[in-house]
Amino acid sequence: MANITKKVSWSSRADDSNATGEGTPLLNGSDQLGYSRQQSGGSISQIGRVSTVDMDEEITSEEDSLRGRPKEITHNEKLLSLKYESLDYDNSENQLFLEEERRMSYLGFRCLEISRWVVCGLIGFLTGLIACFIDILVEQLAGLKYSVVKENIEKFTAGGSLSISLILWAVLNSSFVMVGAIIVAFFEPIAGGSGIPQIKCYLNGVKIPRVVRLKTLLVKVAGVICSVAGGLAVGKEGPMIHSGAVVAAGVSQGRSTSLKRDFKIFEYFRRDTEKRDFVSAGAAAGVSAAFGAPVGGVLFSLEEAASYWNQMLTWRIFFASMISTFTLNFFMSVYHKNPGEMSNPGLINFGSFDRNSSSEYNLYEIPLFIGMGAIGGLLGALFNALNYWLTIFRIRYIHRPCIQVMEAMLVAAVTATVSFIMIYFSNDCQPLGADQVEDYPLQLYCDDGEYNSMATTFFNTPEKSVRNLFHNKPGSYNPLTLGLFTLTYFFLACWTYGLAVSAGVFIPSLLIGAAWGRLIGIMLPNLSPSSSPSQIWADPGKYALIGAAAQLGGIVRMTLSLTVIMIEATGNVTYGLPLMLVLMTAKIVGDYFEEGLYDIHIKLQSVPFVHSEAPPTSHWLTAREVMSSPVTSFNRIERVGTIVDLLSNTSTNHNGFPVVVSNANGDEPAKLCGLILRSQLIVLLKHKVFVELARSKLTRRKLQLKDFRDAYPRFPPIQSIHVSQDERECMMDLTEFMNPTPYTVPQETSLPRVYKLFRALGLRHLVVVDDSNRVVGLVTRKDLARYHLGKHGLEELQLAQT
Amino acid sequence: MANITKKVSWSSRADDSNATGEGTPLLNGSDQLGYSRQQSGGSISQIGRVSTVDMDEEITSEEDSLRGRPKEITHNEKLLSLKYESLDYDNSENQLFLEEERRMSYLGFRCLEISRWVVCGLIGFLTGLIACFIDILVEQLAGLKYSVVKENIEKFTAGGSLSISLILWAVLNSSFVMVGAIIVAFFEPIAGGSGIPQIKCYLNGVKIPRVVRLKTLLVKVAGVICSVAGGLAVGKEGPMIHSGAVVAAGVSQGRSTSLKRDFKIFEYFRRDTEKRDFVSAGAAAGVSAAFGAPVGGVLFSLEEAASYWNQMLTWRIFFASMISTFTLNFFMSVYHKNPGEMSNPGLINFGSFDRNSSSEYNLYEIPLFIGMGAIGGLLGALFNALNYWLTIFRIRYIHRPCIQVMEAMLVAAVTATVSFIMIYFSNDCQPLGADQVEDYPLQLYCDDGEYNSMATTFFNTPEKSVRNLFHNKPGSYNPLTLGLFTLTYFFLACWTYGLAVSAGVFIPSLLIGAAWGRLIGIMLPNLSPSSSPSQIWADPGKYALIGAAAQLGGIVRMTLSLTVIMIEATGNVTYGLPLMLVLMTAKIVGDYFEEGLYDIHIKLQSVPFVHSEAPPTSHWLTAREVMSSPVTSFNRIERVGTIVDLLSNTSTNHNGFPVVVSNANGDEPAKLCGLILRSQLIVLLKHKVFVELARSKLTRRKLQLKDFRDAYPRFPPIQSIHVSQDERECMMDLTEFMNPTPYTVPQETSLPRVYKLFRALGLRHLVVVDDSNRVVGLVTRKDLARYHLGKHGLEELQLAQT
């Protein structure tokens, strides 16, 4: 089971040499709590140990699930995994670092700055290229598929043996999805899903294993092509954000650990601080390519990442975003044999809502929009709740790769079947106009010169369906079609999200929302008093847009960035205020019932996510209550054996150690003089930087920052470093390597104040000292993430070793 | 002279009761430097004391000025005034504060949050209304003026006595401007100019006296109406930003100190932290109303203000921006008798650059755009350099209000005359088309059915001229007209900026740039090989847009926010990349020669402005070198006399005092236990919170946070508080009121690290401690602002008491 759950959990590490990574981080109490651990394969039914209710009964009894969340799942959700490490956004300003910085001339800094710009340009360019590649391949594959199926349907419509077409369609879809699911489930599970929760966590400062590796990128790209071409209710936009992030992490390091190539460039950027900045740029470039929204991309990155506003960084992020959308636009224009015609800024193209009178809104429509926002919030909360239960179910029962592949194939087949049935029984025929926008109009049982309207929504990539819902002229859809479509697509999309395929939830959300939004737009003229001029209600496309925003906002609950993304995607500032009000309402209403989809998935992984502000009622708490203590400290000159023993202690697994110094006669307590990281100690041990050795071998090269950079980011585990018995008695002088000026707070500091310092500077360790500068505790990410505002005031999550 | 210079300098305070505010902050060495101060009126020619060159000779000798900046001005520019106080963005978390926060329920926090939203909504609404008011009044007044002049010109064209028209025009302009200049020069000098430098400083955390008062707003609004209606080469956009900020500061405090009204609402917001957040929202709302750019407004505020990214705050700022542009839009649509037709999102309306093929750009045009960016950078640097010299001249010789008014009137008359002459000698006649866009077409000496093209650019509000340059069809202007117009308007705008009128530089910059941009657009088809299809070059409006961006970027050097503002104002994302490249090039080229216009004006006022990052080569410096020491500290229980004496000491004028505690037997040195502010001490003294009195009067009400809030922001000076000789012997217990957990850094901390902490948390005082937590120094804003990167590496500015 250990291996299987490794695939399920974000936090597991395949290359972990020690065995602490066993057990799923989700579903068990911690060792500290005294539960016995069962390693056997038959332990699945034992997972709910903590609960008193029988698990199976509970899942099957529907009334129970509907009444509220099952008790022990609530409990599991309130765990915080201790397995995730933090990124270090705060530079360790040790002597080596300062020496290097001081050696560098002003010109050197200029060169660094220029190379940062070059890297950002590259990130944007490559992200744009990837978007282009995905888009073209999806279009080709989906086009091929639809042509084959359409031909087949047309052949069999007369003969009546349409079941053959259905089977053909289902098989085609399933085989695409199978490929996509196999590579995800067997090769790189972290590439599953949209990747946005993972990137959110990474940007928040949580180290998610393998999330920015080359392999993840390859699987992600191939996976998303398969799943979209396979006709699942998914989008290719979320994965773009993940892809951009991986590109950024790769390019900025100037080497690939997977390919064992080191280009010896950008070595300065090999640390968490710089890397995280570039990953922000990559994520922004991804958003920009996905939606043609460079500003939205910048805001997305800022919303998720920025703890500290840095003007130059933001400007660089914007540059990457611009280059990304430009690259996509340019290559797509070449692909469409119209080079220079920049009309494809993003993967999803809402089409232009031009500034003409019909697309304007009136003041009295605003309450209507707000109402739609509320509907979006409700539907979004329902979607999230359903998906939450489904995810719990999946984690418990569907964690073997082959079952995951089978589930994905099943969903693909069901999607095809449901679509087919709905098309088959639909009698909504529309005339084929001269200004035909459908790529694959299906005639089916319609008269000649007409096409099946239901088919256009299903028989198309979701992106095109969204655009059709926005822009097809009034009367293109009949209400029943839209209603049925909304209903089925809602459940299909909900089922699909969380499958072991890489796929985003943006487009399905937009599609569901656009469908019910357009439905409202169509119904309105009937509901409103006949005296009102029908011309005002004439544009259901406007309502489709508002509905799409409401539904998307209700599901993902992003605020500022989503508004800007929607504004940019529509290419029209006019809808700014309505979109903002709708997204705000959707968020408020949705938050009342259920968290956002990404937050749910982050929480289910027990990630210690530090929000931008402390819970409002947390002034009661001070650093004294929040901190971990006692703290393991080292002396400035410490025995190697002590260090090795402490690092090898798997029960603590600390990553940062305060360094203390006692005065000469030793009567006073030790005072804080620095902070050293596990990774630094490991490099020191590996290079055997011992006081005795330094004395004996005078010619020995001094350890440089380069040695730390070379080891970054995959520092070897302590177990792989051999230290002989003699060496254990040597001493190590940490003075040069520790950070001599760690940030500290007094014990009486209130939690919000600690939180602000921690978040603003992106810290990993914050030392708590008493009034004589003696170490009394250490605040880390988990200590802050632990407190959150529940329904009954401030709640504290439990910590689990897993 | 003291009174006069008070009007010139931002930092002077009219209501200062002590006399430390004398002398101009700009032009003298500090007392510390040992220069004797002359208070007599004849001291003007003595200003250059520091220099060895005679001032008068230097200003008049043009070669000298052209060769480089005069030596002693360079010196003066390198001063940092000690007179400016800082805002406290870090809450003083003393016992009173914590008690209040702990008393507050979750519901209380929700209510607070809701009232923040309400305040932001109000800010947006009022800012929009003000924009609307300004716009309508300017249109009416300017319309009236143009009709009168046009009628007059038409009457006299035949008769040949056009000089009467010229005089009429000049007198009309001058009288408008006279009113505008009088109110600014005599009543509120801080309302002069665009207000953007002042708001930048305020958002950066510098307390600029009187900048957010009601009187300033009234003068600003009236002043900008007069100066725009008076036909000066100015815009009304910059002042909107200032207006929004004042509205925000007023509304959020729930009272007006000027009007002596206290509405007893929003009392919680009466501290620097909250006020600054609202002022950010106000500035954003101003930008939003000015340019119809809500996202640009948010980014402007973030770029200038945000040290610490706060998601909810940003979202609220965005809300204020949205409401602001919406309000303006709505009321303008009502004014234009077309309610609901939302086509006026901002004061300046670039018109719609629709997504059609003619407005697209090609890849090979990008180098051309970059070249235009470089031209913009060069012209911008020239503009700034000229304006810099002019400002120096003005500060020296034109500081009496009546002279300022006369100068403004002179400029108005000259502007009218130059315009008239250019119109008169222009023979660029264009046919009056059916789709006539000119409001006041002047026929003059053109044939019937034609109009004078030069007149359209001058005989119009600058906003409309910009729009015409963007959108008039090819062929509307001939190259000579545009060239001459660029030249004259460039110098007029340069002369105008810095007059004692409230006026912005955005629109003139755009206009200059649009003119030479369009000129380039017209010239291009002639220059390019004839084989290329002329259709591509057919749209000079595109080049006008790029030129406008280049010129504006070259002058103000804003980056991200300006790009977004331009994108939003054009309503088209397509031009995103070109605009970005242009603005970037303009900034790089411009920065090589001269700083941005706003930065120049900030520097000339010796404001301690803390940039977002430490200079790159400053790792050499540590807190030890940077800090001020020795530090004046108080004991936790301190004698009243000591406190009063220290606060009254005008030579130090400290605002923050570390509180220290010695242990019982007193053999150890005192340790830091808190930080108290001058303003807090003054409130304590005023309420006589002495230990002895507390014992005697048991019924005495305990001092509450409310008492501090009531005194905010105009704390009385220490001189106004009477302390008797008996009371001087009393003791004050500071424990309850001091901030017990001030942020500290060790002495060895490098400057960039200190800088980051200071900037990220918006600190005012940062205590430097040794390894036993004893106070060794204090870092304040001036200590950080002092270091900047000059041409020869790191430079240190001198500090001056003035």
Short mmCIF file of N, CA, C and O in Angstrom, two decimals, chain A residues 90-91 93 101-102 106 109 302 308-310 314 318-319 322 326 330 340 361 363 560 576-577 580 612-613 616 619-620 671 739 741 743 749-750 753 757 760-761 771-773 789, chain B residues 90-91 93 101-102 106 109 302 308-310 314-315 318-319 322 326 330 340 361 363 560 576-577 580 612-613 616 619-620 671 739 741 743 749-750 753 757 760-761 771-773 789:
data_model
loop_
_atom_site.label_atom_id
_atom_site.label_comp_id
_atom_site.label_asym_id
_atom_site.label_seq_id
_atom_site.Cartn_x
_atom_site.Cartn_y
_atom_site.Cartn_z
N ASP A 90 13.73 33.64 1.88
CA ASP A 90 14.66 34.57 2.51
C ASP A 90 16.07 34.07 2.26
O ASP A 90 16.41 32.93 2.59
N ASN A 91 16.91 34.91 1.67
CA ASN A 91 18.29 34.49 1.42
C ASN A 91 19.01 34.22 2.72
O ASN A 91 18.85 34.95 3.68
N GLU A 93 21.95 34.96 4.33
CA GLU A 93 23.04 35.91 4.08
C GLU A 93 24.27 35.56 4.90
O GLU A 93 24.68 36.31 5.78
N GLU A 101 28.56 38.75 -3.00
CA GLU A 101 27.84 39.97 -3.38
C GLU A 101 28.79 41.17 -3.38
O GLU A 101 28.68 42.06 -4.21
N ARG A 102 29.69 41.18 -2.40
CA ARG A 102 30.59 42.33 -2.30
C ARG A 102 31.64 42.31 -3.40
O ARG A 102 32.14 43.34 -3.82
N TYR A 106 29.14 46.73 -9.96
CA TYR A 106 27.86 47.23 -10.42
C TYR A 106 27.51 46.64 -11.77
O TYR A 106 26.37 46.27 -12.04
N PHE A 109 26.00 43.30 -11.44
CA PHE A 109 24.58 43.31 -11.11
C PHE A 109 23.74 43.63 -12.33
O PHE A 109 22.66 43.08 -12.51
N LEU A 302 0.71 37.32 -8.70
CA LEU A 302 0.81 38.14 -7.50
C LEU A 302 -0.15 37.64 -6.43
O LEU A 302 0.21 37.55 -5.26
N TYR A 308 5.85 39.93 -1.23
CA TYR A 308 6.56 41.19 -1.14
C TYR A 308 6.56 41.80 -2.53
O TYR A 308 7.09 41.21 -3.46
N TRP A 309 5.94 42.92 -2.66
CA TRP A 309 5.81 43.57 -3.97
C TRP A 309 7.16 44.10 -4.42
O TRP A 309 7.79 44.90 -3.76
N ASN A 310 7.56 43.65 -5.54
CA ASN A 310 8.83 44.08 -6.09
C ASN A 310 8.58 44.57 -7.49
O ASN A 310 8.17 43.82 -8.38
N THR A 314 7.77 42.37 -10.90
CA THR A 314 6.45 42.40 -11.52
C THR A 314 6.55 42.76 -12.99
O THR A 314 5.87 42.19 -13.83
N PHE A 318 5.47 40.52 -16.15
CA PHE A 318 4.62 41.06 -17.20
C PHE A 318 5.27 40.84 -18.57
O PHE A 318 4.59 40.49 -19.54
N PHE A 319 6.57 41.02 -18.61
CA PHE A 319 7.30 40.81 -19.86
C PHE A 319 7.14 39.36 -20.33
O PHE A 319 6.81 39.09 -21.48
N MET A 322 3.69 38.86 -21.67
CA MET A 322 3.50 39.47 -22.98
C MET A 322 4.14 38.63 -24.08
O MET A 322 3.53 38.39 -25.12
N PHE A 326 2.22 36.77 -27.11
CA PHE A 326 2.65 37.19 -28.44
C PHE A 326 3.15 36.00 -29.25
O PHE A 326 2.80 35.84 -30.43
N PHE A 330 1.52 34.78 -32.62
CA PHE A 330 2.27 34.81 -33.86
C PHE A 330 2.29 33.44 -34.54
O PHE A 330 1.97 33.31 -35.72
N GLY A 340 0.95 37.39 -38.97
CA GLY A 340 0.85 38.79 -38.59
C GLY A 340 -0.55 39.17 -38.18
O GLY A 340 -0.76 40.24 -37.62
N TYR A 361 -24.65 47.25 -21.31
CA TYR A 361 -25.63 46.83 -20.32
C TYR A 361 -26.25 48.07 -19.71
O TYR A 361 -25.72 49.16 -19.80
N LEU A 363 -28.19 49.95 -16.27
CA LEU A 363 -28.09 49.98 -14.82
C LEU A 363 -29.03 48.96 -14.19
O LEU A 363 -28.68 48.28 -13.23
N LEU A 560 -9.58 38.92 -7.97
CA LEU A 560 -9.04 39.97 -8.81
C LEU A 560 -8.52 39.44 -10.14
O LEU A 560 -8.88 39.93 -11.21
N GLY A 576 -16.36 45.26 -17.24
CA GLY A 576 -15.58 45.17 -16.00
C GLY A 576 -16.41 45.13 -14.74
O GLY A 576 -16.30 44.20 -13.95
N LEU A 577 -17.24 46.13 -14.57
CA LEU A 577 -18.01 46.20 -13.33
C LEU A 577 -18.96 45.03 -13.16
O LEU A 577 -18.97 44.38 -12.11
N MET A 580 -17.04 41.97 -12.25
CA MET A 580 -16.52 42.05 -10.91
C MET A 580 -17.61 41.76 -9.88
O MET A 580 -17.42 40.99 -8.95
N SER A 612 -2.81 34.91 3.18
CA SER A 612 -2.13 36.21 3.19
C SER A 612 -2.32 36.96 4.50
O SER A 612 -1.57 37.88 4.80
N GLU A 613 -3.30 36.59 5.26
CA GLU A 613 -3.49 37.27 6.53
C GLU A 613 -3.83 36.28 7.63
O GLU A 613 -4.41 35.23 7.38
N PRO A 616 -8.75 36.77 11.68
CA PRO A 616 -8.96 38.03 12.39
C PRO A 616 -9.00 37.91 13.91
O PRO A 616 -8.59 38.84 14.59
N HIS A 619 -5.71 37.55 17.74
CA HIS A 619 -4.85 38.39 18.56
C HIS A 619 -4.61 37.80 19.94
O HIS A 619 -3.74 38.25 20.67
N TRP A 620 -5.42 36.80 20.29
CA TRP A 620 -5.22 36.15 21.59
C TRP A 620 -3.91 35.40 21.65
O TRP A 620 -3.35 35.21 22.72
N LYS A 671 23.39 32.42 23.66
CA LYS A 671 22.65 33.42 22.91
C LYS A 671 22.60 33.06 21.43
O LYS A 671 23.55 32.49 20.90
N ASN A 739 23.47 31.70 8.66
CA ASN A 739 22.94 33.04 8.44
C ASN A 739 23.07 33.78 9.77
O ASN A 739 22.36 33.46 10.71
N THR A 741 22.20 36.69 10.70
CA THR A 741 21.18 37.64 11.09
C THR A 741 19.78 37.13 10.77
O THR A 741 19.07 37.71 9.95
N TYR A 743 15.84 36.56 11.20
CA TYR A 743 14.81 37.42 11.77
C TYR A 743 14.32 36.80 13.07
O TYR A 743 14.17 35.58 13.17
N THR A 749 5.07 38.59 20.99
CA THR A 749 4.51 39.07 19.73
C THR A 749 3.20 38.34 19.43
O THR A 749 3.11 37.13 19.56
N SER A 750 2.21 39.11 19.00
CA SER A 750 0.92 38.50 18.71
C SER A 750 0.99 37.72 17.40
O SER A 750 1.83 38.01 16.55
N ARG A 753 1.02 39.60 14.10
CA ARG A 753 2.28 40.27 13.84
C ARG A 753 3.33 39.28 13.35
O ARG A 753 4.08 39.57 12.40
N LEU A 757 5.05 39.26 9.47
CA LEU A 757 6.48 39.21 9.21
C LEU A 757 6.83 37.99 8.38
O LEU A 757 7.57 38.06 7.40
N ALA A 760 5.25 38.33 4.81
CA ALA A 760 5.78 39.43 4.00
C ALA A 760 7.17 39.11 3.50
O ALA A 760 7.54 39.50 2.40
N LEU A 761 7.95 38.42 4.30
CA LEU A 761 9.32 38.16 3.90
C LEU A 761 9.49 36.75 3.35
O LEU A 761 10.58 36.36 2.97
N ASP A 771 14.04 38.10 26.22
CA ASP A 771 14.55 39.48 26.25
C ASP A 771 16.07 39.55 26.32
O ASP A 771 16.64 40.64 26.30
N SER A 772 16.74 38.40 26.46
CA SER A 772 18.20 38.42 26.42
C SER A 772 18.72 37.74 25.17
O SER A 772 19.87 37.31 25.14
N ASN A 773 17.87 37.63 24.17
CA ASN A 773 18.29 37.07 22.89
C ASN A 773 18.63 35.59 22.99
O ASN A 773 19.50 35.10 22.28
N LEU A 789 -9.76 29.93 10.60
CA LEU A 789 -11.04 30.36 11.11
C LEU A 789 -12.11 29.38 10.68
O LEU A 789 -12.42 29.26 9.50
N ASP B 90 3.17 50.29 10.34
CA ASP B 90 3.19 49.17 11.27
C ASP B 90 2.37 49.56 12.50
O ASP B 90 2.62 50.58 13.12
N ASN B 91 1.37 48.74 12.81
CA ASN B 91 0.55 49.04 13.98
C ASN B 91 1.38 48.99 15.25
O ASN B 91 2.22 48.12 15.41
N GLU B 93 1.35 47.66 18.42
CA GLU B 93 0.52 46.65 19.09
C GLU B 93 0.70 46.73 20.60
O GLU B 93 1.22 45.80 21.21
N GLU B 101 -8.59 44.55 20.26
CA GLU B 101 -8.72 43.50 19.25
C GLU B 101 -9.29 42.23 19.87
O GLU B 101 -10.07 41.51 19.26
N ARG B 102 -8.86 41.95 21.09
CA ARG B 102 -9.32 40.72 21.74
C ARG B 102 -10.76 40.82 22.17
O ARG B 102 -11.47 39.82 22.25
N TYR B 106 -15.83 37.92 16.25
CA TYR B 106 -15.69 37.65 14.83
C TYR B 106 -16.64 38.52 14.02
O TYR B 106 -16.30 39.05 12.96
N PHE B 109 -15.28 41.90 13.45
CA PHE B 109 -14.33 41.97 12.34
C PHE B 109 -15.04 41.97 11.01
O PHE B 109 -14.63 42.66 10.08
N LEU B 302 -0.42 49.99 -6.47
CA LEU B 302 0.50 48.95 -6.00
C LEU B 302 1.94 49.36 -6.28
O LEU B 302 2.82 49.19 -5.44
N TYR B 308 3.45 45.56 0.90
CA TYR B 308 3.08 44.23 1.34
C TYR B 308 1.79 43.87 0.62
O TYR B 308 0.78 44.54 0.77
N TRP B 309 1.85 42.86 -0.18
CA TRP B 309 0.68 42.48 -0.98
C TRP B 309 -0.39 41.89 -0.10
O TRP B 309 -0.19 40.93 0.62
N ASN B 310 -1.53 42.49 -0.18
CA ASN B 310 -2.65 42.03 0.62
C ASN B 310 -3.82 41.82 -0.32
O ASN B 310 -4.31 42.76 -0.95
N THR B 314 -6.20 44.68 -2.15
CA THR B 314 -6.12 44.89 -3.58
C THR B 314 -7.51 44.80 -4.21
O THR B 314 -7.87 45.57 -5.09
N TRP B 315 -8.23 43.86 -3.73
CA TRP B 315 -9.58 43.63 -4.22
C TRP B 315 -10.46 44.83 -3.91
O TRP B 315 -11.25 45.27 -4.73
N PHE B 318 -9.54 47.65 -6.17
CA PHE B 318 -10.12 47.40 -7.48
C PHE B 318 -11.59 47.79 -7.49
O PHE B 318 -12.09 48.37 -8.45
N PHE B 319 -12.26 47.48 -6.39
CA PHE B 319 -13.68 47.83 -6.27
C PHE B 319 -13.85 49.34 -6.37
O PHE B 319 -14.69 49.84 -7.13
N MET B 322 -13.38 50.44 -9.90
CA MET B 322 -14.50 50.08 -10.75
C MET B 322 -15.67 51.03 -10.54
O MET B 322 -16.27 51.52 -11.49
N PHE B 326 -17.24 53.60 -13.25
CA PHE B 326 -18.66 53.38 -13.54
C PHE B 326 -19.48 54.63 -13.26
O PHE B 326 -20.34 55.01 -14.05
N PHE B 330 -21.55 56.59 -15.96
CA PHE B 330 -23.00 56.70 -15.86
C PHE B 330 -23.45 58.16 -15.91
O PHE B 330 -24.33 58.51 -16.69
N GLY B 340 -27.14 55.20 -19.74
CA GLY B 340 -26.90 53.77 -19.90
C GLY B 340 -25.93 53.47 -21.01
O GLY B 340 -25.47 52.35 -21.15
N TYR B 361 -0.76 45.12 -36.09
CA TYR B 361 0.60 45.47 -36.43
C TYR B 361 1.32 44.22 -36.93
O TYR B 361 0.88 43.10 -36.69
N LEU B 363 5.04 42.00 -37.43
CA LEU B 363 6.27 41.72 -36.70
C LEU B 363 7.37 42.71 -37.07
O LEU B 363 8.12 43.17 -36.21
N LEU B 560 4.84 49.38 -15.47
CA LEU B 560 3.74 48.44 -15.55
C LEU B 560 2.39 49.14 -15.60
O LEU B 560 1.57 48.89 -16.48
N GLY B 576 -0.81 45.51 -26.65
CA GLY B 576 -0.09 45.31 -25.39
C GLY B 576 1.41 45.21 -25.56
O GLY B 576 2.17 45.97 -24.96
N LEU B 577 1.84 44.30 -26.40
CA LEU B 577 3.28 44.09 -26.53
C LEU B 577 4.00 45.31 -27.10
O LEU B 577 4.99 45.75 -26.52
N MET B 580 4.22 47.93 -24.47
CA MET B 580 5.15 47.57 -23.42
C MET B 580 6.59 47.80 -23.87
O MET B 580 7.40 48.38 -23.16
N SER B 612 11.90 50.61 -3.85
CA SER B 612 11.45 49.27 -3.47
C SER B 612 12.60 48.31 -3.19
O SER B 612 12.42 47.29 -2.56
N GLU B 613 13.77 48.65 -3.63
CA GLU B 613 14.90 47.77 -3.35
C GLU B 613 16.13 48.58 -2.98
O GLU B 613 16.31 49.71 -3.43
N PRO B 616 21.94 47.92 -5.57
CA PRO B 616 22.53 46.58 -5.67
C PRO B 616 23.89 46.43 -5.01
O PRO B 616 24.20 45.36 -4.50
N HIS B 619 25.74 45.76 -0.34
CA HIS B 619 25.98 44.69 0.63
C HIS B 619 27.14 44.99 1.56
O HIS B 619 27.33 44.31 2.55
N TRP B 620 27.92 45.99 1.18
CA TRP B 620 29.04 46.37 2.04
C TRP B 620 28.57 46.94 3.36
O TRP B 620 29.27 46.85 4.37
N LYS B 671 17.93 46.60 28.74
CA LYS B 671 17.50 45.83 27.58
C LYS B 671 16.26 46.43 26.95
O LYS B 671 15.42 47.00 27.64
N ASN B 739 4.78 49.94 22.27
CA ASN B 739 4.68 48.72 21.47
C ASN B 739 5.71 47.74 22.04
O ASN B 739 6.91 47.96 21.90
N THR B 741 6.62 44.83 21.17
CA THR B 741 7.33 43.93 20.27
C THR B 741 7.76 44.65 19.00
O THR B 741 7.32 44.31 17.90
N TYR B 743 10.03 45.56 15.84
CA TYR B 743 10.93 44.73 15.03
C TYR B 743 12.36 45.15 15.29
O TYR B 743 12.66 46.34 15.42
N THR B 749 23.47 42.99 10.38
CA THR B 749 22.57 42.80 9.24
C THR B 749 22.99 43.71 8.08
O THR B 749 23.28 44.88 8.29
N SER B 750 22.99 43.14 6.89
CA SER B 750 23.41 43.94 5.73
C SER B 750 22.31 44.92 5.35
O SER B 750 21.13 44.71 5.65
N ARG B 753 19.19 43.69 3.57
CA ARG B 753 18.30 42.93 4.44
C ARG B 753 17.48 43.87 5.33
O ARG B 753 16.27 43.68 5.51
N LEU B 757 13.28 44.39 5.11
CA LEU B 757 12.39 44.32 6.26
C LEU B 757 11.63 45.63 6.41
O LEU B 757 10.41 45.65 6.61
N ALA B 760 9.20 46.11 3.37
CA ALA B 760 8.13 45.11 3.28
C ALA B 760 7.07 45.37 4.35
O ALA B 760 5.89 45.16 4.11
N LEU B 761 7.48 45.82 5.50
CA LEU B 761 6.51 46.01 6.56
C LEU B 761 6.12 47.48 6.73
O LEU B 761 5.31 47.80 7.58
N ASP B 771 23.91 41.56 20.68
CA ASP B 771 23.54 40.15 20.89
C ASP B 771 22.89 39.91 22.25
O ASP B 771 22.48 38.79 22.54
N SER B 772 22.82 40.93 23.09
CA SER B 772 22.10 40.76 24.35
C SER B 772 20.83 41.60 24.38
O SER B 772 20.31 41.91 25.46
N ASN B 773 20.37 41.98 23.21
CA ASN B 773 19.12 42.72 23.11
C ASN B 773 19.20 44.11 23.72
O ASN B 773 18.23 44.63 24.25
N LEU B 789 22.19 54.89 -5.75
CA LEU B 789 23.20 54.52 -6.72
C LEU B 789 23.43 55.67 -7.66
O LEU B 789 22.56 56.04 -8.44
#
